[in-house]
Amino acid sequence: MADMFNTAVSGLLSFQRALSTTSHNIANVNTEGFSRQSVEISANSPTLIGNSFMGTGAHVQSIQRSYDQFLSTEVRDVTTVHSRQAKFAELAGHIDNVLADPKGGISPALHNLFSSIQDVADDPSSSTARSAMVSSAQSLSERFHSIDTRFEQLSANTKTEIGAVVNEINTIVSEISDLNLSIKKTSGSSNTTQQSGDLLDRRDGLLSKLAEKVDISVVYSANNNMSIFIGNGQSVLNGTTINTLAVQPSASDPEQDTIVYNGSVGKFDLSDQLQGGELGGLLNFNSAILTTARNSLGRTAIGVAEAVNFQMREGMDLNGNLGQDFFSYTDPQIFSATSNTGTAIVTSDITDIGALTISDYALTYDGINWTILSDKGTTATVANGSPATLAFEGITLSIDGATASAGDSFSIKPTLAGAESINVANTDPRLIAAAAPIRTSSSLNNLSEASISAGTVTNSANLLSGGVIPSVNFSFASATSFTSNATVQTGGFTYAPSDPIPYSQNMKIEANGWQVSLSGVPAANDQFDVQSNVGGIGDNRNVLQIANLQNKLILNAGTASFQDDYGTFVGFVGSQTQAANVSRDAHAMLLDQALNRNAAVVGVNLDEEAADLIRFQQAYQAAAQVISTVQTMFDTLLQSTR
Amino acid sequence: MRVPTTRFYLQGIEAFGQQQTKLVKLQQQISTGVRLINPSDDPVAASKVLGLDQTIQMQKQYQDNISIAENRLKLEETVLKSVESMSFRLKELSIQANTATISQGDRDVISVEVKQLLNELIGLANTKDVSGDYLFAGYQSQTEPFSANKTGSIEHVVYAGDQGTRSLQISESRQIQVDNSGSEIFLKIPSQMALNESAAVTNTGSGVISPAQVFDASTYVASNINITFTSATTYNVTDSATPANDVIGATYEPGANIDVGGVRLSITGTPVGAALPAGGDVFTTSTGQYKDAFESIQTFVKTLDESVSTAQRTENYAVFLQDLDNFFSKVLEVRTSIGARLNALESQKDANKADILVTQTTLSTLRDTDLAEAISQLKLEQATLDAAQAVFSRITSSSLFNYLR
C-alpha cells in the first residue's frame, strides 16, 4: 500500500512537472529563439516481490530541449548570407535614391551648360549669354559637389557602422563566453542532457546575432567547450580565450579601414576574408560600389573640366588674350603608406583624359624600380630616378626617388576628388575664349582666285612669341612658289623665312601652333596673311568647338561622351542595386524556409500544447484519484480491524 | 510536421509587408506617370533615358540656332535688297547723266543725289544686327566696318573689318554660315579698271600713297606706273605702257592730285628723295583684279563735278555702268546663296522636328508608365492583399483553446 501510495505520488509529481513544462512552453510561445521543452517520463526501477517485478511508478528522467544542430547551423549560415545581402542592398539603395531624382542628377546641369555654350556661340559678344554660361558652369560644379557629398556621407556612415559592428561582435563574443561559464556551472556533471535548456537557447540566440554580423563556424567539443571561428579559421572564442577584432586605418591607404584580428601571435588584416554578415556587406559595399561610384563621378567631372579647359586655351577672350582654364580641379590624390621608411616625393597630373580609368593605383618601390599596379591588374614599371617619370593610363607620375627605400609604397587615386573639387576658375564672362586666336585674309590686290582657309589651332602652347601672336605672310613669287616671313612646316619639311616653298593645291601649312590651307590657283604677287584675331569679338569659332564637345567621344579610350560616361555610372549603380535586391529577396526566401524547417523542430504550437495540457491534466486527475483510492483502501483496512 | 504558432503570424505579416510594398510602388508609378523611379528599376533603360534626354535637348538647341540663323540671314537679305534698289537708281542716274543735252546744273543735281546714295550705301554696309553687332564687319563685330576717309585729295572708303564669317551648328554634323564679310560683298567687284597701289618696302620716308583710281577711262591703258622721288620735293613718273606719259622732275605738292595716263592718285607726307640712278622712295600702281563699290561711285561723282572732256565723260560713264552691273551680279550672287541657305535651314528644321518626335516617343516608351497595365497590376495586387488578409484572419482564429471549456 505504501508502495501504491508512493507510486501514485510519483505519478502526481511527474505529471505536475509535465504540466509545468507545458505551461512554460505556452508562456514562451512568442519568445524569440525559444526551443520547445518536453518532459521525458520513465518508469521507476521495479522491485522484486516474490518472483515477479512490481512497478514502482514513474519519474521525470529529463526535460528535453527540442534541438537539431544541423538545422540550427543551417539557419545561422543562411542568416549570414541574407544579412550580408540585405545590408548591401540597403546601402546600394541609398546611392540608388541619390540618383533617382531626374532633376537632381548631373544630366540636366550638363545639358544646361552646353545649352548656354551654344547660346554664346549664337551671339559671342553678348555679355548676357556669357554670364549665363558662367552660371550654368557653376551650377554643374555645385551639382557634382552635392552628389559627391552624399557619397562621402555614405562613406563616413559606412565607416562608423563598421566600427559599431566590430564592437558588437566583440561584445557578443564576450557575452557568449560568460554564458558558457554559466552553462558549465549549472550543468553539474559533464552529462550534456542536463544542461539548462533556457541558457542554451540564450546562447543560440547570441550565436544567431553573431552570425548576422559576420560569418562564423561553431565547433562543440568535449566538456561543454565551444569554439567560434571566423574568416579563414581564426578563432574569436576558444574555450575561454577571447581574441578581439579591431578597426584600423590601412597602412598602405589611410583612407581605407581594415579589420584587424588581435591574435596570440600578432595582429593581422582580416578584411579580405570576411565575406558574410553585415560586416561583409559593409566591406563589400565600400570596395565594390562606393569607391567605384565616387571615382566614376570624378572621372566625368574631370573629363568635362579638362576637355573644356583644353579647348578654352585654344581660343581668344574679349580682351584679346589667349584663353585660360575655365574649370579647376585637384590633381590625383596621393597617400604615402604609414610604413614607409624613405622620403620619396611623388606628384602626379592628369594628362590624357581619354586614357583615364576609374581605378585606384598602388605604387611600390623594390629598391631598383617603381611599379604601379591598378586595382584591375594592369601594371607598368620605371627605374628610379630624381625625377623618374611614368605615364600610365592617363596620369603622369613624377617621382623624386632620391631618398626612397625599398618597400616604400604609395596609394594613388586619380579621380576620387574630381567631383568634389571641380569649380569654375574663371568667373569673369569676358574671359570666355569664344573666338579663334587667328584670322586669315587674302589681299584684295591678288590677281587670282586662290584662297586661304580660316585657320585652326594645332598646339595652343606655341601660339605666342614674346607675348603676342606674330603675323605671318605668304607671298607668291610665281604661281608655283611662295615664301613666308616665318618658319613654317608643310609637306613634312621645315622652311626658314624667305625659303622658296613649292605650292600644291590644298596644301596644309603649319607654323606657331596653327595650321592653314591654301587652295586654288595663285598668281605672282599674291599675298595671304595670318594674324592675331584681336578685336574679333564676333568670332565664335572656338566656342563652337567647345559646344561640340558635348557629343564628342572623349572619355574611356574614345568610346564615351560625358553623358555616356555618366549614363554608364547610373546604369552600374542601378544594376548593382537591382542585383542586390533580387539576391536579398531570394535569400530572404531561403532564410524563411530554413527558419520554417528549424521551427518545425523547435517551435511551440499552441494546439499541441493545449492537447498536452488536457493529457497531463487527465493523468494528474487519475493519479490524484489513485491517491484517494489508496486512502479509501487504508480506511477500509482500518475499518476491518476495529 | 509541426508548424509553430508564431510562424503562422510571422508569415502572414511578411506577406502583408511584401504586398504593401508592391502596392506603394505601383501607386508611385501611376501617380507620377513615370515607370522608372530609381535606376535599379531598370538599369539599362535608366542609362538610355539619360542619353535620350540629352539628344532631345541638343535637337531643341539646334532648332533655336536655326531660328537665330534665319533671323540673321533674313536681315542680311533685307539689307542687300536695299543695296540692289540703290544700284538700280544709280544706273538710272548714270544713264540720265549720259544724255547729250545735259547741263552742268543738271549734273550738279544728279551729283547731290549720288552723294546721298553713297552715304546711304555706307550706312547700309554698316548695318547692325539685333544684338548690336555689325553685320558686315567679319569677326570684328563691334568695330564700324566702313568709314569715309580722305588721303590727300582722294576720297575713299576704308574697311576696318576682316574676312571672317560666323557659322552656327544646326544639326549634329552640320554648320551653316550666317553672314558674309563686308569685304566679300563690297570690296571685291571685278573690274577691268581696277588698280593696285603700293609703296616700296625699301621706302624710308613717311610718304603715303592714296588709293589710285582710273579717272580718265578714255586714255587709260593698263600699265605699271612708278613714282620715284629724286629729292624731297621732286619726283619722276614712269608709265610702263606709255612712255609718252613719263614726267621728269615734277614738283611734289603733298595732297595734290597726280594724274598720269588716266590714273589719278595723291601722295601725302614727307617722302625721302635721292638722285638717280639710285632714286629715293618709290610708289607704284599696277593693274588689279577688284575695285570696291564705293570707288566706282566716287569716280562717278568726280566725273559729274569736274569739267572734263566729253570723251572722258562718256568713257567714265561706260565704266561706271559696267561696274554697277558687276556689283549687282555680286550682290545677286550673295542673295542667291542666302536663299539657298534659308532653304537648307528650313529643311533642316523639319528634319530636326521629325527627329525630336521620334526621340520623344522612344523616351516615353522607356520611361513612362503604361497606365492600363499598371492599373490592372494594381487591381491584381490589391486582390492578392485582400485574399492574404482574409486567409490570415481565418487561420489565426482557429485554435484548440476555443474548443476547451
mmCIF file of N, CA and C in Angstrom, chain A residues 29-30 96-97 100 107 111 115 118-119 121-125 439 441-442 444-449 535-541 544 548 550-551 563 567 571 574-575 577-578 592 596 599-601 603-608 614, chain B residues 1-7 11 14 37-43 46-47 50-51 53-54 57-58 61-62 65 68 131 133 139-142 162-163 166-169 172 175 187-188 196-197 287-290 399-401 404-405:
data_model
loop_
_atom_site.group_PDB
_atom_site.id
_atom_site.type_symbol
_atom_site.label_atom_id
_atom_site.label_comp_id
_atom_site.label_asym_id
_atom_site.label_seq_id
_atom_site.Cartn_x
_atom_site.Cartn_y
_atom_site.Cartn_z
ATOM 1 N N VAL A 29 5.483 30.999 -25.926
ATOM 2 C CA VAL A 29 5.140 30.719 -27.323
ATOM 3 C C VAL A 29 5.694 31.789 -28.256
ATOM 4 N N ASN A 30 5.741 33.032 -27.777
ATOM 5 C CA ASN A 30 6.223 34.110 -28.639
ATOM 6 C C ASN A 30 7.665 34.516 -28.368
ATOM 7 N N ASP A 96 21.247 54.512 -54.957
ATOM 8 C CA ASP A 96 20.199 54.454 -55.970
ATOM 9 C C ASP A 96 19.252 55.635 -55.812
ATOM 10 N N ASN A 97 18.885 55.930 -54.563
ATOM 11 C CA ASN A 97 17.968 57.038 -54.317
ATOM 12 C C ASN A 97 18.599 58.377 -54.647
ATOM 13 N N ALA A 100 18.076 58.901 -58.127
ATOM 14 C CA ALA A 100 16.737 58.672 -58.659
ATOM 15 C C ALA A 100 16.093 59.941 -59.169
ATOM 16 N N SER A 107 22.808 65.059 -65.302
ATOM 17 C CA SER A 107 22.394 65.286 -66.694
ATOM 18 C C SER A 107 21.767 66.653 -66.951
ATOM 19 N N HIS A 111 23.347 69.397 -69.487
ATOM 20 C CA HIS A 111 22.642 69.894 -70.667
ATOM 21 C C HIS A 111 22.562 71.414 -70.633
ATOM 22 N N SER A 115 23.845 74.008 -73.382
ATOM 23 C CA SER A 115 22.886 74.946 -73.969
ATOM 24 C C SER A 115 23.434 76.355 -73.903
ATOM 25 N N GLN A 118 26.119 76.960 -76.353
ATOM 26 C CA GLN A 118 25.570 77.202 -77.701
ATOM 27 C C GLN A 118 25.043 78.616 -77.811
ATOM 28 N N ASP A 119 24.443 79.126 -76.710
ATOM 29 C CA ASP A 119 23.933 80.495 -76.760
ATOM 30 C C ASP A 119 25.069 81.481 -76.967
ATOM 31 N N ALA A 121 27.769 80.753 -78.577
ATOM 32 C CA ALA A 121 28.153 80.589 -79.986
ATOM 33 C C ALA A 121 27.204 81.372 -80.885
ATOM 34 N N ASP A 122 25.933 81.459 -80.497
ATOM 35 C CA ASP A 122 24.972 82.205 -81.318
ATOM 36 C C ASP A 122 25.218 83.700 -81.262
ATOM 37 N N ASP A 123 25.795 84.195 -80.162
ATOM 38 C CA ASP A 123 25.984 85.636 -80.009
ATOM 39 C C ASP A 123 27.204 85.869 -79.134
ATOM 40 N N PRO A 124 28.392 85.760 -79.715
ATOM 41 C CA PRO A 124 29.606 85.703 -78.892
ATOM 42 C C PRO A 124 29.880 86.978 -78.096
ATOM 43 N N SER A 125 29.387 88.132 -78.585
ATOM 44 C CA SER A 125 29.738 89.350 -77.870
ATOM 45 C C SER A 125 28.734 89.674 -76.773
ATOM 46 N N ARG A 439 43.142 85.024 -87.433
ATOM 47 C CA ARG A 439 42.267 85.180 -88.578
ATOM 48 C C ARG A 439 43.158 85.299 -89.815
ATOM 49 N N SER A 441 43.509 86.317 -94.151
ATOM 50 C CA SER A 441 42.935 87.147 -95.214
ATOM 51 C C SER A 441 43.741 86.948 -96.478
ATOM 52 N N SER A 442 43.061 87.087 -97.603
ATOM 53 C CA SER A 442 43.785 87.140 -98.872
ATOM 54 C C SER A 442 43.739 88.592 -99.326
ATOM 55 N N LEU A 444 43.384 92.033 -101.197
ATOM 56 C CA LEU A 444 42.490 92.452 -102.263
ATOM 57 C C LEU A 444 43.249 92.789 -103.536
ATOM 58 N N ASN A 445 44.589 92.867 -103.434
ATOM 59 C CA ASN A 445 45.390 93.139 -104.615
ATOM 60 C C ASN A 445 45.703 91.871 -105.397
ATOM 61 N N ASN A 446 45.301 90.710 -104.844
ATOM 62 C CA ASN A 446 45.615 89.466 -105.547
ATOM 63 C C ASN A 446 44.944 89.418 -106.900
ATOM 64 N N LEU A 447 45.692 88.873 -107.876
ATOM 65 C CA LEU A 447 45.136 88.781 -109.216
ATOM 66 C C LEU A 447 44.479 87.427 -109.458
ATOM 67 N N SER A 448 44.563 86.504 -108.475
ATOM 68 C CA SER A 448 43.973 85.185 -108.701
ATOM 69 C C SER A 448 42.793 84.991 -107.746
ATOM 70 N N GLU A 449 42.141 83.811 -107.890
ATOM 71 C CA GLU A 449 41.025 83.475 -107.003
ATOM 72 C C GLU A 449 41.466 82.517 -105.906
ATOM 73 N N GLY A 535 40.305 91.867 -81.382
ATOM 74 C CA GLY A 535 39.197 92.651 -81.910
ATOM 75 C C GLY A 535 38.146 91.785 -82.572
ATOM 76 N N GLY A 536 38.424 90.501 -82.758
ATOM 77 C CA GLY A 536 37.467 89.607 -83.410
ATOM 78 C C GLY A 536 36.362 89.180 -82.463
ATOM 79 N N ILE A 537 35.628 90.155 -81.977
ATOM 80 C CA ILE A 537 34.661 89.891 -80.921
ATOM 81 C C ILE A 537 33.485 89.075 -81.420
ATOM 82 N N GLY A 538 33.179 89.184 -82.729
ATOM 83 C CA GLY A 538 32.035 88.448 -83.254
ATOM 84 C C GLY A 538 32.385 87.042 -83.689
ATOM 85 N N ASP A 539 33.633 86.639 -83.464
ATOM 86 C CA ASP A 539 34.072 85.318 -83.915
ATOM 87 C C ASP A 539 33.637 84.273 -82.901
ATOM 88 N N ASN A 540 32.978 83.220 -83.392
ATOM 89 C CA ASN A 540 32.517 82.186 -82.466
ATOM 90 C C ASN A 540 33.174 80.841 -82.711
ATOM 91 N N ARG A 541 34.250 80.823 -83.516
ATOM 92 C CA ARG A 541 34.786 79.522 -83.932
ATOM 93 C C ARG A 541 35.207 78.660 -82.754
ATOM 94 N N LEU A 544 32.226 77.387 -80.623
ATOM 95 C CA LEU A 544 31.510 76.351 -81.374
ATOM 96 C C LEU A 544 32.174 75.009 -81.141
ATOM 97 N N ASN A 548 30.673 71.651 -79.282
ATOM 98 C CA ASN A 548 30.666 70.328 -79.909
ATOM 99 C C ASN A 548 31.324 69.265 -79.066
ATOM 100 N N GLN A 550 30.088 68.269 -76.525
ATOM 101 C CA GLN A 550 29.005 67.594 -75.817
ATOM 102 C C GLN A 550 28.818 66.159 -76.279
ATOM 103 N N ASN A 551 28.860 65.942 -77.584
ATOM 104 C CA ASN A 551 28.673 64.560 -78.006
ATOM 105 C C ASN A 551 29.913 63.976 -78.643
ATOM 106 N N GLN A 563 27.990 62.424 -71.303
ATOM 107 C CA GLN A 563 26.694 61.853 -70.953
ATOM 108 C C GLN A 563 26.776 60.339 -70.898
ATOM 109 N N GLY A 567 25.976 58.112 -67.814
ATOM 110 C CA GLY A 567 24.939 57.100 -68.007
ATOM 111 C C GLY A 567 25.434 55.718 -67.604
ATOM 112 N N GLY A 571 23.816 53.410 -64.776
ATOM 113 C CA GLY A 571 23.453 52.027 -65.082
ATOM 114 C C GLY A 571 24.144 51.053 -64.133
ATOM 115 N N GLY A 574 22.474 51.292 -60.779
ATOM 116 C CA GLY A 574 21.153 50.676 -60.887
ATOM 117 C C GLY A 574 21.230 49.162 -60.921
ATOM 118 N N SER A 575 22.148 48.634 -61.732
ATOM 119 C CA SER A 575 22.176 47.178 -61.868
ATOM 120 C C SER A 575 22.738 46.526 -60.618
ATOM 121 N N THR A 577 22.308 47.654 -57.597
ATOM 122 C CA THR A 577 21.219 47.694 -56.624
ATOM 123 C C THR A 577 20.172 46.652 -56.956
ATOM 124 N N GLN A 578 19.859 46.584 -58.247
ATOM 125 C CA GLN A 578 18.827 45.625 -58.645
ATOM 126 C C GLN A 578 19.271 44.205 -58.300
ATOM 127 N N ASP A 592 13.626 32.086 -44.852
ATOM 128 C CA ASP A 592 12.287 31.717 -44.414
ATOM 129 C C ASP A 592 12.127 30.203 -44.351
ATOM 130 N N ASN A 596 11.604 27.896 -41.161
ATOM 131 C CA ASN A 596 10.444 27.014 -41.051
ATOM 132 C C ASN A 596 10.861 25.596 -40.674
ATOM 133 N N ALA A 599 12.006 25.671 -37.172
ATOM 134 C CA ALA A 599 10.894 25.893 -36.260
ATOM 135 C C ALA A 599 10.026 24.651 -36.136
ATOM 136 N N ALA A 600 9.974 23.890 -37.221
ATOM 137 C CA ALA A 600 9.181 22.658 -37.146
ATOM 138 C C ALA A 600 9.679 21.771 -36.022
ATOM 139 N N VAL A 601 10.956 21.839 -35.754
ATOM 140 C CA VAL A 601 11.522 21.008 -34.679
ATOM 141 C C VAL A 601 11.426 21.712 -33.339
ATOM 142 N N GLY A 603 9.774 24.751 -32.533
ATOM 143 C CA GLY A 603 8.749 25.743 -32.247
ATOM 144 C C GLY A 603 7.621 25.207 -31.372
ATOM 145 N N VAL A 604 6.896 26.121 -30.795
ATOM 146 C CA VAL A 604 5.770 25.778 -29.932
ATOM 147 C C VAL A 604 4.486 25.959 -30.709
ATOM 148 N N ASN A 605 3.684 24.923 -30.746
ATOM 149 C CA ASN A 605 2.384 25.004 -31.403
ATOM 150 C C ASN A 605 1.307 24.969 -30.319
ATOM 151 N N LEU A 606 0.527 26.034 -30.243
ATOM 152 C CA LEU A 606 -0.430 26.154 -29.137
ATOM 153 C C LEU A 606 -1.435 25.021 -29.128
ATOM 154 N N ASP A 607 -1.834 24.567 -30.273
ATOM 155 C CA ASP A 607 -2.799 23.474 -30.297
ATOM 156 C C ASP A 607 -2.189 22.219 -29.675
ATOM 157 N N GLU A 608 -0.917 21.990 -30.020
ATOM 158 C CA GLU A 608 -0.240 20.824 -29.462
ATOM 159 C C GLU A 608 -0.136 20.934 -27.943
ATOM 160 N N ILE A 614 -4.394 18.909 -21.726
ATOM 161 C CA ILE A 614 -5.506 18.019 -21.432
ATOM 162 C C ILE A 614 -4.992 16.655 -20.998
ATOM 163 N N MET B 1 4.357 17.137 -39.694
ATOM 164 C CA MET B 1 5.316 18.211 -39.435
ATOM 165 C C MET B 1 4.651 19.305 -38.617
ATOM 166 N N ARG B 2 5.400 19.826 -37.694
ATOM 167 C CA ARG B 2 4.796 20.808 -36.793
ATOM 168 C C ARG B 2 5.040 22.205 -37.348
ATOM 169 N N VAL B 3 3.995 23.027 -37.267
ATOM 170 C CA VAL B 3 4.205 24.443 -37.597
ATOM 171 C C VAL B 3 3.992 25.263 -36.344
ATOM 172 N N PRO B 4 5.011 25.898 -35.835
ATOM 173 C CA PRO B 4 4.838 26.677 -34.613
ATOM 174 C C PRO B 4 3.850 27.812 -34.837
ATOM 175 N N THR B 5 3.128 28.156 -33.751
ATOM 176 C CA THR B 5 2.083 29.187 -33.841
ATOM 177 C C THR B 5 2.665 30.506 -34.343
ATOM 178 N N THR B 6 3.867 30.856 -33.853
ATOM 179 C CA THR B 6 4.452 32.140 -34.247
ATOM 180 C C THR B 6 4.673 32.211 -35.753
ATOM 181 N N ARG B 7 4.986 31.090 -36.380
ATOM 182 C CA ARG B 7 5.268 31.113 -37.813
ATOM 183 C C ARG B 7 4.033 31.507 -38.591
ATOM 184 N N GLN B 11 4.521 34.688 -40.960
ATOM 185 C CA GLN B 11 4.403 34.569 -42.422
ATOM 186 C C GLN B 11 3.321 35.479 -42.955
ATOM 187 N N GLU B 14 4.685 38.975 -42.947
ATOM 188 C CA GLU B 14 5.651 39.188 -44.039
ATOM 189 C C GLU B 14 4.926 39.361 -45.360
ATOM 190 N N ILE B 37 11.533 54.929 -61.537
ATOM 191 C CA ILE B 37 11.694 55.884 -60.444
ATOM 192 C C ILE B 37 13.117 55.855 -59.924
ATOM 193 N N ASN B 38 13.608 54.641 -59.684
ATOM 194 C CA ASN B 38 15.021 54.505 -59.300
ATOM 195 C C ASN B 38 15.783 53.871 -60.460
ATOM 196 N N PRO B 39 17.055 54.143 -60.580
ATOM 197 C CA PRO B 39 17.822 53.457 -61.616
ATOM 198 C C PRO B 39 17.726 51.945 -61.485
ATOM 199 N N SER B 40 17.529 51.439 -60.242
ATOM 200 C CA SER B 40 17.503 49.987 -60.075
ATOM 201 C C SER B 40 16.230 49.370 -60.643
ATOM 202 N N ASP B 41 15.222 50.195 -60.937
ATOM 203 C CA ASP B 41 14.001 49.637 -61.523
ATOM 204 C C ASP B 41 14.307 49.024 -62.881
ATOM 205 N N ASP B 42 15.197 49.656 -63.626
ATOM 206 C CA ASP B 42 15.563 49.130 -64.936
ATOM 207 C C ASP B 42 16.857 49.814 -65.348
ATOM 208 N N PRO B 43 17.982 49.255 -64.924
ATOM 209 C CA PRO B 43 19.252 49.975 -65.089
ATOM 210 C C PRO B 43 19.576 50.313 -66.530
ATOM 211 N N ALA B 46 17.371 53.107 -67.586
ATOM 212 C CA ALA B 46 17.712 54.349 -66.896
ATOM 213 C C ALA B 46 18.860 55.042 -67.595
ATOM 214 N N SER B 47 19.860 54.255 -67.972
ATOM 215 C CA SER B 47 21.030 54.818 -68.628
ATOM 216 C C SER B 47 20.660 55.339 -70.019
ATOM 217 N N LEU B 50 18.762 58.746 -69.964
ATOM 218 C CA LEU B 50 19.617 59.918 -69.812
ATOM 219 C C LEU B 50 20.179 60.343 -71.162
ATOM 220 N N GLY B 51 20.632 59.353 -71.945
ATOM 221 C CA GLY B 51 21.182 59.664 -73.257
ATOM 222 C C GLY B 51 20.137 60.301 -74.162
ATOM 223 N N ASP B 53 17.469 61.974 -73.245
ATOM 224 C CA ASP B 53 17.207 63.341 -72.768
ATOM 225 C C ASP B 53 18.187 64.301 -73.390
ATOM 226 N N GLN B 54 19.454 63.894 -73.409
ATOM 227 C CA GLN B 54 20.471 64.778 -73.974
ATOM 228 C C GLN B 54 20.206 64.985 -75.448
ATOM 229 N N GLN B 57 17.506 67.498 -75.895
ATOM 230 C CA GLN B 57 17.950 68.856 -75.548
ATOM 231 C C GLN B 57 18.812 69.421 -76.671
ATOM 232 N N MET B 58 19.703 68.585 -77.229
ATOM 233 C CA MET B 58 20.569 69.082 -78.292
ATOM 234 C C MET B 58 19.749 69.429 -79.526
ATOM 235 N N GLN B 61 18.076 72.620 -79.072
ATOM 236 C CA GLN B 61 19.049 73.710 -79.178
ATOM 237 C C GLN B 61 19.318 74.005 -80.644
ATOM 238 N N TYR B 62 19.430 72.949 -81.467
ATOM 239 C CA TYR B 62 19.672 73.184 -82.889
ATOM 240 C C TYR B 62 18.513 73.969 -83.500
ATOM 241 N N ASN B 65 19.069 77.464 -82.681
ATOM 242 C CA ASN B 65 20.139 78.003 -83.522
ATOM 243 C C ASN B 65 19.616 78.308 -84.909
ATOM 244 N N ILE B 68 17.814 81.593 -84.952
ATOM 245 C CA ILE B 68 18.736 82.723 -84.922
ATOM 246 C C ILE B 68 19.401 82.889 -86.289
ATOM 247 N N SER B 131 21.654 92.221 -81.923
ATOM 248 C CA SER B 131 22.462 92.300 -80.708
ATOM 249 C C SER B 131 23.388 93.487 -80.707
ATOM 250 N N ASP B 133 25.684 93.992 -83.050
ATOM 251 C CA ASP B 133 26.937 93.699 -83.736
ATOM 252 C C ASP B 133 26.827 94.118 -85.190
ATOM 253 N N TYR B 139 34.847 89.282 -88.277
ATOM 254 C CA TYR B 139 34.868 88.940 -86.860
ATOM 255 C C TYR B 139 34.793 90.170 -85.971
ATOM 256 N N GLN B 140 35.183 91.335 -86.504
ATOM 257 C CA GLN B 140 35.312 92.488 -85.610
ATOM 258 C C GLN B 140 33.984 93.207 -85.495
ATOM 259 N N SER B 141 33.046 92.521 -84.880
ATOM 260 C CA SER B 141 31.650 92.930 -84.941
ATOM 261 C C SER B 141 31.337 94.155 -84.113
ATOM 262 N N GLN B 142 32.275 94.670 -83.338
ATOM 263 C CA GLN B 142 31.955 95.892 -82.613
ATOM 264 C C GLN B 142 32.763 97.066 -83.126
ATOM 265 N N ASP B 162 37.314 92.433 -91.126
ATOM 266 C CA ASP B 162 38.185 91.397 -91.693
ATOM 267 C C ASP B 162 37.358 90.467 -92.569
ATOM 268 N N GLN B 163 37.960 89.357 -92.962
ATOM 269 C CA GLN B 163 37.306 88.484 -93.936
ATOM 270 C C GLN B 163 36.622 87.287 -93.281
ATOM 271 N N ARG B 166 30.734 83.969 -89.655
ATOM 272 C CA ARG B 166 30.275 83.222 -88.486
ATOM 273 C C ARG B 166 29.413 82.054 -88.938
ATOM 274 N N SER B 167 29.547 80.925 -88.254
ATOM 275 C CA SER B 167 28.699 79.770 -88.548
ATOM 276 C C SER B 167 27.986 79.327 -87.281
ATOM 277 N N LEU B 168 26.806 78.732 -87.462
ATOM 278 C CA LEU B 168 26.083 78.170 -86.314
ATOM 279 C C LEU B 168 25.852 76.677 -86.552
ATOM 280 N N GLN B 169 25.724 75.937 -85.453
ATOM 281 C CA GLN B 169 25.504 74.499 -85.565
ATOM 282 C C GLN B 169 24.011 74.234 -85.691
ATOM 283 N N GLU B 172 23.745 67.806 -85.651
ATOM 284 C CA GLU B 172 24.948 67.239 -85.057
ATOM 285 C C GLU B 172 26.142 67.341 -85.984
ATOM 286 N N GLN B 175 27.043 72.654 -89.975
ATOM 287 C CA GLN B 175 27.077 74.063 -89.581
ATOM 288 C C GLN B 175 26.626 74.876 -90.756
ATOM 289 N N LEU B 187 33.874 94.940 -101.490
ATOM 290 C CA LEU B 187 35.226 95.282 -101.898
ATOM 291 C C LEU B 187 35.763 94.430 -103.035
ATOM 292 N N LYS B 188 35.016 93.405 -103.402
ATOM 293 C CA LYS B 188 35.602 92.512 -104.420
ATOM 294 C C LYS B 188 34.756 92.521 -105.674
ATOM 295 N N ASN B 196 45.957 98.383 -108.304
ATOM 296 C CA ASN B 196 46.623 98.146 -107.023
ATOM 297 C C ASN B 196 47.670 99.205 -106.844
ATOM 298 N N GLU B 197 47.759 99.780 -105.661
ATOM 299 C CA GLU B 197 48.819 100.736 -105.427
ATOM 300 C C GLU B 197 49.652 100.242 -104.262
ATOM 301 N N THR B 287 47.886 97.059 -112.482
ATOM 302 C CA THR B 287 46.506 96.594 -112.663
ATOM 303 C C THR B 287 46.158 95.616 -111.557
ATOM 304 N N GLY B 288 44.928 95.758 -111.098
ATOM 305 C CA GLY B 288 44.466 94.848 -110.055
ATOM 306 C C GLY B 288 43.266 94.073 -110.573
ATOM 307 N N GLN B 289 42.660 93.304 -109.631
ATOM 308 C CA GLN B 289 41.517 92.494 -110.047
ATOM 309 C C GLN B 289 40.189 93.101 -109.578
ATOM 310 N N TYR B 290 40.248 93.733 -108.396
ATOM 311 C CA TYR B 290 38.994 94.155 -107.771
ATOM 312 C C TYR B 290 38.949 95.647 -107.523
ATOM 313 N N SER B 399 -8.111 27.858 -33.079
ATOM 314 C CA SER B 399 -7.189 27.386 -32.058
ATOM 315 C C SER B 399 -7.925 26.377 -31.191
ATOM 316 N N LEU B 400 -7.182 25.417 -30.710
ATOM 317 C CA LEU B 400 -7.813 24.366 -29.913
ATOM 318 C C LEU B 400 -8.408 24.939 -28.645
ATOM 319 N N PHE B 401 -7.805 26.001 -28.134
ATOM 320 C CA PHE B 401 -8.308 26.588 -26.895
ATOM 321 C C PHE B 401 -9.734 27.069 -27.024
ATOM 322 N N LEU B 404 -11.868 24.155 -25.863
ATOM 323 C CA LEU B 404 -11.815 23.683 -24.480
ATOM 324 C C LEU B 404 -12.749 24.538 -23.636
ATOM 325 N N ARG B 405 -13.284 23.954 -22.608
ATOM 326 C CA ARG B 405 -14.304 24.674 -21.836
ATOM 327 C C ARG B 405 -13.828 26.060 -21.495
#
